[in-house]
Coordinates of C-alpha atoms and ligand atoms in Angstrom, one line a residue:
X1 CA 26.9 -10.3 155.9
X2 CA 27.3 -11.4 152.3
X3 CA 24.2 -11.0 150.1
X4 CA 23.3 -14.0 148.6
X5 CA 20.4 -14.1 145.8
X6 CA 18.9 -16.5 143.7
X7 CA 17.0 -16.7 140.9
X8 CA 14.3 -20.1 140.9
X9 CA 12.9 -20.8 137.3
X10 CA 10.8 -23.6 136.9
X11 CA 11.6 -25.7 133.4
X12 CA 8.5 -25.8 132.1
X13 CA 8.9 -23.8 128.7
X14 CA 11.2 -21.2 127.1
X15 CA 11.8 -17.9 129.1
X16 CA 10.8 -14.5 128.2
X17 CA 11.7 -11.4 128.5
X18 CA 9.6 -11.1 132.1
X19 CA 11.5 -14.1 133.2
X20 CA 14.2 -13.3 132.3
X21 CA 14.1 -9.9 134.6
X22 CA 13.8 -12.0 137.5
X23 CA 17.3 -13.3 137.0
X24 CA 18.5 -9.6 136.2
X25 CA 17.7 -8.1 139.5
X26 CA 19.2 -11.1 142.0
X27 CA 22.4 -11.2 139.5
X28 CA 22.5 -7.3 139.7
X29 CA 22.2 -6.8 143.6
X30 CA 24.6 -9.6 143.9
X31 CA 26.9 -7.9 141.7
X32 CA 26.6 -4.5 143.5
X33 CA 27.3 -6.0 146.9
X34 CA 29.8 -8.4 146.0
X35 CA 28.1 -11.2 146.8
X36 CA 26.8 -14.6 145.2
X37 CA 24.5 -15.4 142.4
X38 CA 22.3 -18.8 143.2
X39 CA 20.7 -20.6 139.9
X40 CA 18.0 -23.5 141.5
X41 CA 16.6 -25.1 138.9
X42 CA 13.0 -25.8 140.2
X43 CA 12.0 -28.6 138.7
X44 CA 9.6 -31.0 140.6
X45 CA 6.6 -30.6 138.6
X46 CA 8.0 -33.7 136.3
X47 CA 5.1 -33.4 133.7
X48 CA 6.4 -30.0 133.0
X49 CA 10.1 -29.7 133.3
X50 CA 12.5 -30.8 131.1
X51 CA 15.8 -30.8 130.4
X52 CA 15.3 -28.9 127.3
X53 CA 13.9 -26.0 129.0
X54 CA 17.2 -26.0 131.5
X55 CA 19.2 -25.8 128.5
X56 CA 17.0 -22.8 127.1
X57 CA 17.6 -21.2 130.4
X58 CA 21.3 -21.3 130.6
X59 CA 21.4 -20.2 127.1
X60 CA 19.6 -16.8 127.7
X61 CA 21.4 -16.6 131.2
X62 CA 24.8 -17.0 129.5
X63 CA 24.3 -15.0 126.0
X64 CA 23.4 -11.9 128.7
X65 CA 25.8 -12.2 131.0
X66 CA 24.2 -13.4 133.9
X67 CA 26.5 -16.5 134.6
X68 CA 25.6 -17.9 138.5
X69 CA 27.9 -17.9 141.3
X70 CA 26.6 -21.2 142.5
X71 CA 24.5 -23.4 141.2
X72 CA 22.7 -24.8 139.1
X73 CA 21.0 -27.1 142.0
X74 CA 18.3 -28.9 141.1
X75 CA 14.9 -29.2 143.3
X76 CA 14.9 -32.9 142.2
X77 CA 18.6 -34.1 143.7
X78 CA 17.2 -32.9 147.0
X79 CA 14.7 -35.0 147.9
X80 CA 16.6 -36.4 150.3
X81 CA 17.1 -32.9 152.6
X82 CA 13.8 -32.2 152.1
X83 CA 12.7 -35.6 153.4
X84 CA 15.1 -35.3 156.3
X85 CA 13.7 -31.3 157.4
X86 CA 10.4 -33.3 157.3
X87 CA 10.6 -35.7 159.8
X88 CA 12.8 -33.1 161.7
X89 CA 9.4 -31.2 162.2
X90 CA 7.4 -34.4 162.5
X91 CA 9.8 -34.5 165.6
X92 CA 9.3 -31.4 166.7
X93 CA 5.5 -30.8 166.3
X94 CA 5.7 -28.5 163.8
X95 CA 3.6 -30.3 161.2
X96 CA 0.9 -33.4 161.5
X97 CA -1.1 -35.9 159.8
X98 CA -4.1 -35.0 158.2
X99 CA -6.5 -38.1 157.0
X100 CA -8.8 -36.2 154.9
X101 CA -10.0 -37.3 152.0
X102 CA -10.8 -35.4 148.7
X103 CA -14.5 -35.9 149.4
X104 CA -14.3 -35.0 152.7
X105 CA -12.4 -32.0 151.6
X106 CA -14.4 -31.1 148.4
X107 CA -17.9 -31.2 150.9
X108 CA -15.9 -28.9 153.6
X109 CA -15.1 -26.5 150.8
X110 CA -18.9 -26.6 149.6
X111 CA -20.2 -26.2 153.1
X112 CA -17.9 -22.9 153.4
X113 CA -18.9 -21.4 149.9
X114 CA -22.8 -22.2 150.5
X115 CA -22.2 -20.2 154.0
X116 CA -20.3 -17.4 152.4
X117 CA -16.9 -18.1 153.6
X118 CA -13.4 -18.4 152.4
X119 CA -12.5 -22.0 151.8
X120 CA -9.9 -23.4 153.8
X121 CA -8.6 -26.4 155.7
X122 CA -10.9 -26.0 159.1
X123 CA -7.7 -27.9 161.2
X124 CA -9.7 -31.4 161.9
X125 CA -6.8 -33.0 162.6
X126 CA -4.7 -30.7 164.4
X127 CA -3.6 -31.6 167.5
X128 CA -4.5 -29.6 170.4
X129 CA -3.9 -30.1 174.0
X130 CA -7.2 -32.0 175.3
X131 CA -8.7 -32.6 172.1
X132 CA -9.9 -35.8 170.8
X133 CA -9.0 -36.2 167.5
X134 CA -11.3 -38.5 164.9
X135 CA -10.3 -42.4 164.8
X136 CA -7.7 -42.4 162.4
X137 CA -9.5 -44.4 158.7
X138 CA -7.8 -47.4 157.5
X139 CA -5.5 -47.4 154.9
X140 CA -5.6 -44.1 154.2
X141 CA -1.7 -42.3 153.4
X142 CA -2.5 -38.9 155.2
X143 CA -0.7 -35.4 154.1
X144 CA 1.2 -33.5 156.3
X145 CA 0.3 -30.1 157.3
X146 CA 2.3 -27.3 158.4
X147 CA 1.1 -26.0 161.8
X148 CA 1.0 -22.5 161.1
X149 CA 0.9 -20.2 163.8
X150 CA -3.3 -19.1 164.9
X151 CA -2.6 -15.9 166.4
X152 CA -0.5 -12.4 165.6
X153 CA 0.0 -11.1 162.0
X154 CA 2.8 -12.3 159.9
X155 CA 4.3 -9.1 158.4
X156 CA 7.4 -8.3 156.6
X157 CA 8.8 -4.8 155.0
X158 CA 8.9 -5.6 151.3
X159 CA 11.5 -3.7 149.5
X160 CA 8.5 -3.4 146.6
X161 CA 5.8 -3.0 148.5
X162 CA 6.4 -1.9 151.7
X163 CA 5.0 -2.8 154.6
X164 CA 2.9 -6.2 154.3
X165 CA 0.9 -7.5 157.1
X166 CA -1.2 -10.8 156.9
X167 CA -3.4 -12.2 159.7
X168 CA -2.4 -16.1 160.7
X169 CA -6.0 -16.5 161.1
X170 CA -6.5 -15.9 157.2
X171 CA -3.6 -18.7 156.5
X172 CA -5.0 -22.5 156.9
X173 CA -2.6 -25.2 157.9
X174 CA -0.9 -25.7 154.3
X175 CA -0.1 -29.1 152.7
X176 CA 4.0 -30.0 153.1
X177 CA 3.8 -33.7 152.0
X178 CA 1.7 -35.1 149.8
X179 CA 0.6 -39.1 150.6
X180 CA 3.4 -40.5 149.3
X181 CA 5.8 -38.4 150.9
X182 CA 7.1 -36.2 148.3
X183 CA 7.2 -32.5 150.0
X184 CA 5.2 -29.5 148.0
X185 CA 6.5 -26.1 146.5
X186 CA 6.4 -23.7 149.7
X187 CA 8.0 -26.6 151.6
X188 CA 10.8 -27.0 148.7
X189 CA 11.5 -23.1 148.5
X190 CA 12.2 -22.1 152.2
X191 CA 14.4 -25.0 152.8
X192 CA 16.3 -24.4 149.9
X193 CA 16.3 -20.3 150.6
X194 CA 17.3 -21.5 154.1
X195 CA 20.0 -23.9 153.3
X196 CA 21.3 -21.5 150.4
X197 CA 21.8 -19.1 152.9
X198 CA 19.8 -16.6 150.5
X199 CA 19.5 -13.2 152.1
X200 CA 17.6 -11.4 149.5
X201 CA 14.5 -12.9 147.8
X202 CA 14.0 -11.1 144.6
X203 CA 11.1 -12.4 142.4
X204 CA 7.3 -11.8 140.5
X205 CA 4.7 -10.4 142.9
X206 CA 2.4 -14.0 141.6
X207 CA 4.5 -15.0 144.4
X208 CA 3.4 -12.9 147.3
X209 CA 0.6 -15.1 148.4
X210 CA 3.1 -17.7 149.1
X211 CA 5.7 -15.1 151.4
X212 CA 3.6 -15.1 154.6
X213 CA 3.4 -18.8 154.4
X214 CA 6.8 -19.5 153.9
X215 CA 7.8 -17.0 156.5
X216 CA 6.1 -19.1 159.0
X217 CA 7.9 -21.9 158.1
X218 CA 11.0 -20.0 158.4
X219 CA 10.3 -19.1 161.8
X220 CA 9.2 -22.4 163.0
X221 CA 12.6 -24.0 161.9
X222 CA 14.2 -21.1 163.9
X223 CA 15.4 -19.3 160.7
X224 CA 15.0 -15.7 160.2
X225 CA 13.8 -15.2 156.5
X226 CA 15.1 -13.0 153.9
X227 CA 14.3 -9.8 152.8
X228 CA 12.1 -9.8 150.4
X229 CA 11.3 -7.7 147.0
X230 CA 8.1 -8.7 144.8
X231 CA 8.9 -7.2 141.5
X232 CA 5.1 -5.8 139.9
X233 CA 4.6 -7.7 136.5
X234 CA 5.9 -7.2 132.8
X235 CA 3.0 -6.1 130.4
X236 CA 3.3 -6.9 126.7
X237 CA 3.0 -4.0 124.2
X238 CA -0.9 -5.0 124.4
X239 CA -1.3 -4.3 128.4
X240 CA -1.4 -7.9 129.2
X241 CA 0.6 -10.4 131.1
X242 CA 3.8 -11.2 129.4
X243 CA 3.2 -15.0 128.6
X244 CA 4.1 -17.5 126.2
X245 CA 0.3 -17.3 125.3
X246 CA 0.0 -14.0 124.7
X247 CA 2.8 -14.0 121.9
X248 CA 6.0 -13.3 124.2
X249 CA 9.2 -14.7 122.4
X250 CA 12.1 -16.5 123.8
X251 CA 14.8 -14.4 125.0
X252 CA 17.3 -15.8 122.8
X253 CA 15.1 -14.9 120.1
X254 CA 16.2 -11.4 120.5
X255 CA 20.1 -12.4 120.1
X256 CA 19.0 -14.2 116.6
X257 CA 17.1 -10.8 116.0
X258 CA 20.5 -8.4 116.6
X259 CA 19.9 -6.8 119.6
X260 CA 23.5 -6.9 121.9
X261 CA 23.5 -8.5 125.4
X262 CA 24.0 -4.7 127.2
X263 CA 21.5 -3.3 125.4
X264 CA 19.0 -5.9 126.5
X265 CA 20.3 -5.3 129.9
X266 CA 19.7 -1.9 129.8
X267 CA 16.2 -2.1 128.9
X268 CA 15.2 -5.0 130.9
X269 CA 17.1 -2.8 133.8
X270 CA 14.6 0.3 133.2
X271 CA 11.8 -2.2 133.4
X272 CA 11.0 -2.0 136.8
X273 CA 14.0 0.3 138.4
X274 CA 15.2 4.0 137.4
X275 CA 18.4 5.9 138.4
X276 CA 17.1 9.2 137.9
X277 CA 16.5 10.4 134.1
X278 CA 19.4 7.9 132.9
X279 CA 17.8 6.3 130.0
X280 CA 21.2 4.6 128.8
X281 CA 24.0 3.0 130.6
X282 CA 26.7 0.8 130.5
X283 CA 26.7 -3.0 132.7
X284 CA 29.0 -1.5 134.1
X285 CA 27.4 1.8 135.4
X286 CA 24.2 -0.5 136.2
X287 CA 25.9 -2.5 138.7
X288 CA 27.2 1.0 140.2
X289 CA 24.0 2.3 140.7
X290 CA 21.6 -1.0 141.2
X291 CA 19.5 -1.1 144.3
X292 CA 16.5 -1.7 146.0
X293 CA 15.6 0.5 146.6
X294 CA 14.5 2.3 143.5
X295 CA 12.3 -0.1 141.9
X296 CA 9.3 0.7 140.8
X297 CA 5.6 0.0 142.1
X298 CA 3.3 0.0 139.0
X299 CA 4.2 -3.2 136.6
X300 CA 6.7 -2.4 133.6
X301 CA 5.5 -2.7 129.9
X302 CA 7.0 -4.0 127.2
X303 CA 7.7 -1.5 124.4
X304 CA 9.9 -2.9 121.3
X305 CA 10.5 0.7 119.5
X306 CA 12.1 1.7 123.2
X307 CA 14.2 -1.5 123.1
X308 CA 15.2 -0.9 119.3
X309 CA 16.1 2.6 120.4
X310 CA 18.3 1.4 123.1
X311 CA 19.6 -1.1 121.0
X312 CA 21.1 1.8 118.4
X313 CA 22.4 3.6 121.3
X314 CA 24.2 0.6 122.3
X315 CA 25.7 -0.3 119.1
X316 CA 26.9 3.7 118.9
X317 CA 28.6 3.1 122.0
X318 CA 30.0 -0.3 121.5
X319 CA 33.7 -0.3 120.0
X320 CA 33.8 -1.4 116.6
X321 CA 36.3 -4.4 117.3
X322 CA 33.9 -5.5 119.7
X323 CA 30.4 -4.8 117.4
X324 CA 32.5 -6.6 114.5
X325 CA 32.6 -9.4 116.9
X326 CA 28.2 -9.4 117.4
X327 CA 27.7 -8.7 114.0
X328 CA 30.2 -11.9 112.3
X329 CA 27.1 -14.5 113.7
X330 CA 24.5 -12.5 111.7
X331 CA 26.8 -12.4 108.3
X332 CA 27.7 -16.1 108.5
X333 CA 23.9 -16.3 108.4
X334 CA 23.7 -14.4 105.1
X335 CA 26.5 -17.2 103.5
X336 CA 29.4 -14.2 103.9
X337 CA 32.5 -15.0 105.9
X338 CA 33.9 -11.8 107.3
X339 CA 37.1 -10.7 107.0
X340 CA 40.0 -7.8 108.1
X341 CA 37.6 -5.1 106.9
X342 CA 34.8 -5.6 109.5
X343 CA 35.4 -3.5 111.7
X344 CA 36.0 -0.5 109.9
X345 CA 32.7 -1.6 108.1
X346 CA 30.9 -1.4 111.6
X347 CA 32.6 1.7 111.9
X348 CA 31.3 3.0 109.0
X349 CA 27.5 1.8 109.3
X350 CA 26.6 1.3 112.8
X351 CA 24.7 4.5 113.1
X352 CA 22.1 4.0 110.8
X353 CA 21.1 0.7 112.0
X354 CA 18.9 -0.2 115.4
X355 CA 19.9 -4.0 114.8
X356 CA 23.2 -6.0 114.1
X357 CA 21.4 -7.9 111.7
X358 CA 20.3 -4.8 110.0
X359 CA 23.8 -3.6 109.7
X360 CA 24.9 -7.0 108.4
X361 CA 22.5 -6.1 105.4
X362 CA 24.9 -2.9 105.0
X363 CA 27.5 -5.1 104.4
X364 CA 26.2 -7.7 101.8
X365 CA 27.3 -5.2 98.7
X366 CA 31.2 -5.7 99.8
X367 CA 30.7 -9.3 99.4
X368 CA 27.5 -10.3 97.2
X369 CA 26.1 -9.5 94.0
X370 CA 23.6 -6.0 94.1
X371 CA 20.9 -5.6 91.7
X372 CA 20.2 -1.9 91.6
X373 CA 16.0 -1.8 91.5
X374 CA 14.9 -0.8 87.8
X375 CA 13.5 2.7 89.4
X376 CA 16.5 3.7 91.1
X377 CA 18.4 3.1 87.3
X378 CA 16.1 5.2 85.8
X379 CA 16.1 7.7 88.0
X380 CA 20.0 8.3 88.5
X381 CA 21.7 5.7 85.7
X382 CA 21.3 9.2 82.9
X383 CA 22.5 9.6 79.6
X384 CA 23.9 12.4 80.6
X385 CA 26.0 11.0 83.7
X386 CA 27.3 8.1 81.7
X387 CA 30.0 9.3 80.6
X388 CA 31.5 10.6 83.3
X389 CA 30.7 6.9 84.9
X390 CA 33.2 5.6 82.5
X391 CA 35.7 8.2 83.1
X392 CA 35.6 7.4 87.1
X393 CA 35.9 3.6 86.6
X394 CA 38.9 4.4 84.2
X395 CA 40.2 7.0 87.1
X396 CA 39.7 4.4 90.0
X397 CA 41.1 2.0 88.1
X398 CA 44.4 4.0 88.5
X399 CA 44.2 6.2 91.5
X400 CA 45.6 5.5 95.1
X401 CA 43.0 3.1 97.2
X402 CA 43.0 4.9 99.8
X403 CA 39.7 6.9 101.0
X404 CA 41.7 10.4 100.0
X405 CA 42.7 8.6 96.6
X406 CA 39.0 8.0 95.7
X407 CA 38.2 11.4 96.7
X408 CA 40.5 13.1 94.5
X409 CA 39.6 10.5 91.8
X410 CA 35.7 11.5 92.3
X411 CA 36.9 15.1 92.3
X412 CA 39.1 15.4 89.0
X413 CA 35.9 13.3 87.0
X414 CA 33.0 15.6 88.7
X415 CA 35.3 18.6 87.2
X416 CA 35.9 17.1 83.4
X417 CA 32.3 16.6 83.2
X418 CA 30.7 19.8 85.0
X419 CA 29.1 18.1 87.5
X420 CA 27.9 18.0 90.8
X421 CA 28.9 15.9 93.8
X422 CA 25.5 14.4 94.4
X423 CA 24.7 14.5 90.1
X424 CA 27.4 11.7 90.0
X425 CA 27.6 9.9 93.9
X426 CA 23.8 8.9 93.2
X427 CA 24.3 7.0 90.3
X428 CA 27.4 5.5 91.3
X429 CA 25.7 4.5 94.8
X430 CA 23.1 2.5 93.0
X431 CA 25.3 0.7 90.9
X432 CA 27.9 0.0 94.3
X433 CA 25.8 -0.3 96.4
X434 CA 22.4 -1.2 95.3
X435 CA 20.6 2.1 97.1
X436 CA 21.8 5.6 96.5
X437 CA 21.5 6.2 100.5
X438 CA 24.8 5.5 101.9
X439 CA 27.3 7.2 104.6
X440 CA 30.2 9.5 102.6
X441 CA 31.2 7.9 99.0
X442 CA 34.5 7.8 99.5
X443 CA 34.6 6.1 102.9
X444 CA 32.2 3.2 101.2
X445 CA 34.2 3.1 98.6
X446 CA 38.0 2.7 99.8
X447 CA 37.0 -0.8 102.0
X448 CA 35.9 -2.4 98.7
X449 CA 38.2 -4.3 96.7
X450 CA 38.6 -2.1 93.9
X451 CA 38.0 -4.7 91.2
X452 CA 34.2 -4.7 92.5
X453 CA 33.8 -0.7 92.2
X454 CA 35.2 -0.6 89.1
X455 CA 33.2 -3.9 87.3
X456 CA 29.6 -2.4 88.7
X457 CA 30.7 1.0 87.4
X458 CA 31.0 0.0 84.0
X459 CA 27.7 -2.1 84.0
X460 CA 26.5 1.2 84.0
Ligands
LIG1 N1 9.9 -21.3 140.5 C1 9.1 -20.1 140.7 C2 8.8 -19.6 139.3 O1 9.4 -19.9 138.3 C3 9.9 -19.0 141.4 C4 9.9 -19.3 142.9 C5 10.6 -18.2 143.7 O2 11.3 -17.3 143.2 O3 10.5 -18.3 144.9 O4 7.9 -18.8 139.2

């Protein structure tokens, strides 16, 4: 059997982080089984999708990494099927009018809550053998409803949850077709799912209400359904629901902000699943190990020092041809075009930094103006080292540029003038590079162009 998975957003606004996690899973257990990746686009609530919001999608699908196999379909360009599977079960008995109207419903419900009960459909128009059902109202469109079974439990071994088990007699006979034909969500999802062939249902536990319903409808058409795995809820750093509303940002937000694709991958991964105590892995490694078996029960929460963490690990780990290659978008952004020394710049900087934007802002002395702050002048710019200032810039002038040459350089001044190492790096720090914090001075120094070192040394 080939695992097929699918992930189902609905257009209807960007997606976040939590979303975004629902694609992870299906694209990961596809990967790990060698099996196909389904995009369905779900789109028939036409006040809310847009084509915008499909183009947000594919954008934070494709800057991770999580290209589909198949797809994307499109709920909409299927009306057709759906319409067809329809009048299939009108055929078969499977589904039947129901005339009642909104009022009629509306008192029902009333009636119910007034007697304590749970509100539901009470099957008026169901056909049963030997019953007499009401005179049918005139011109009235009715809805179709799904004849869902009276009896037994529907029950199904959730790779989340475990076992589930619902009574039929706590499921009414659900809408499938509204008046005017068009078929509603449940109906939409398990012929798709059924059609797609999708063997693993991976998605957000707001869906488990549906899953008993839609695994009668699977059985009526004959159709074993998938397995299913409700994934428990992403939290924001605040405990609540992840949510536009609640402040959650667009997943490519978090590109523009400098975190790398596997890093995010990483921690969206640990989100909800664990492979023992390994905190940081490859894509690579994840797809090795990913399962379903060990994801987690309790809902995941969002914690952006963890993902900055991860995030440094990641660009430790990344080769620096490849970093270069993340960081170039960032330094465009800053107005600097980078060049043949990039690389070795990442080299150089990447382990102080948790973002690639942040280590672009390493990198803005090689190629912009610095303005050392007046404090850090006065603290290290000293009469006393002055001197030997001038002496380097006249030695740099003239040495080998190479790191070795500037080291030897450094060393020969720091002996003329009786210094120490730091008594003269500080200073010359500051003036270089516009903070006296900086990896080893003569490593900064050799991937300047020596013109720059030398001119900010004497506007000492
Ligand atoms: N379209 C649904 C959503 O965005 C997902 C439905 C499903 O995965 O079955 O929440």
């Amino acid at each position: 059997m080939t695992v097929r998975t699918r992930f189902a957003p609905s257009p209807t606004g960007f997606i976040h982080l939590g979303n975004i996690r629902s694609a992870l899973y299906p694209w990961a257990f596809a990967r790990a089984n060698r099996g196909v990746f389904i995009l369905r686009i779900e789109d028939t609530d036409l006040e809310r999708s847009s084509q915008a919001a499909v183009d947000v999608i594919l954008e934070g699908m494709n800057w991770l990494g999580l290209m589909p196999d198949e797809g994307p379909y499109y709920q909409m360009q299927r009306m057709e099927r759906y319409k067809q599977v329809l009048a299939e079960m009108q055929a078969k008995g499977l589904v039947y009018p129901c005339y009642m109207s909104v009022e009629e419903l509306d008192a029902l419900r009333e009636r119910q809550m007034a007697a304590k009960e749970k509100p539901r459909y009470d099957g008026t128009w169901r056909p049963e053998p030997g019953k007499a059902l009401p005179p049918i109202p005139e011109g009235v469109k009715p809805v179709l409803r799904f004849r869902n079974p009276k009896d037994g439990v529907v029950a199904w071994d959730d790779k989340v949850k475990g076992r589930v088990e619902i009574r039929n007699e706590e499921l009414d006979d659900l809408v499938i077709a509204r008046p005017d034909g068009t078929p509603t969500y449940n109906f939409c999802v398990v012929v798709d799912d059924m059609d797609m062939r999708i063997t693993h249902v991976i998605r957000g536990d707001d869906h488990v209400n549906n899953t008993p319903r839609q695994i009668n409808i699977f059985r009526a058409l004959g159709v074993e359904p998938p397995v299913y795995a409700h994934l428990p809820t992403v939290l924001n750093e605040q405990g609540e629901k992840m949510s536009k509303r609640h402040g959650a940002k667009p997943v490519t937000q978090y590109r523009d902000e400098g975190f790398l694709p596997d890093a995010m991958i990483n921690y969206l991964a640990r989100l909800g699943w664990s492979h023992g105590d390994d905190e940081i892995f490859t894509r690579e490694q994840f797809l090795q190990w990913f399962d379903l078996d060990h994801l987690g029960t309790s809902a995941g929460r969002f914690d952006e020092a963890k993902l900055r963490w991860v995030n440094a690990q990641h660009m430790k780990m990344t080769d620096d041809a490849t970093l270069a290659g993340f960081v170039a978008g960032p330094l465009r952004q800053m107005g600097i075009e980078p060049d043949g020394r990039l690389s070795a710049l990442c080299a150089l900087f990447k382990d102080r930094c948790d973002t690639t934007v942040a280590l672009a802002q390493w990198l803005r002395p090689y190629y912009q103006d610095v303005t050392p702050s007046e404090a850090d002048r006065a603290q290290y710019l000293t009469d006393a080292v002055r001197p030997a200032l001038a002496a380097l810039a006249d030695a740099l002038a003239q040495c080998d540029w190479t790191k070795e040459g500037i080291a030897a350089a450094l060393k020969a001044v720091l002996g003329a003038h009786g210094l120490k190492m730091p008594q003269l790096a500080m200073p010359v720090r500051v003036l270089v590079m516009g903070t006296p914090q900086t990896p080893s001075l003569d490593a900064v120094l050799a991937l300047f162009d020596r013109e720059k070192v030398v001119a900010r040394l004497k506007n000492a």
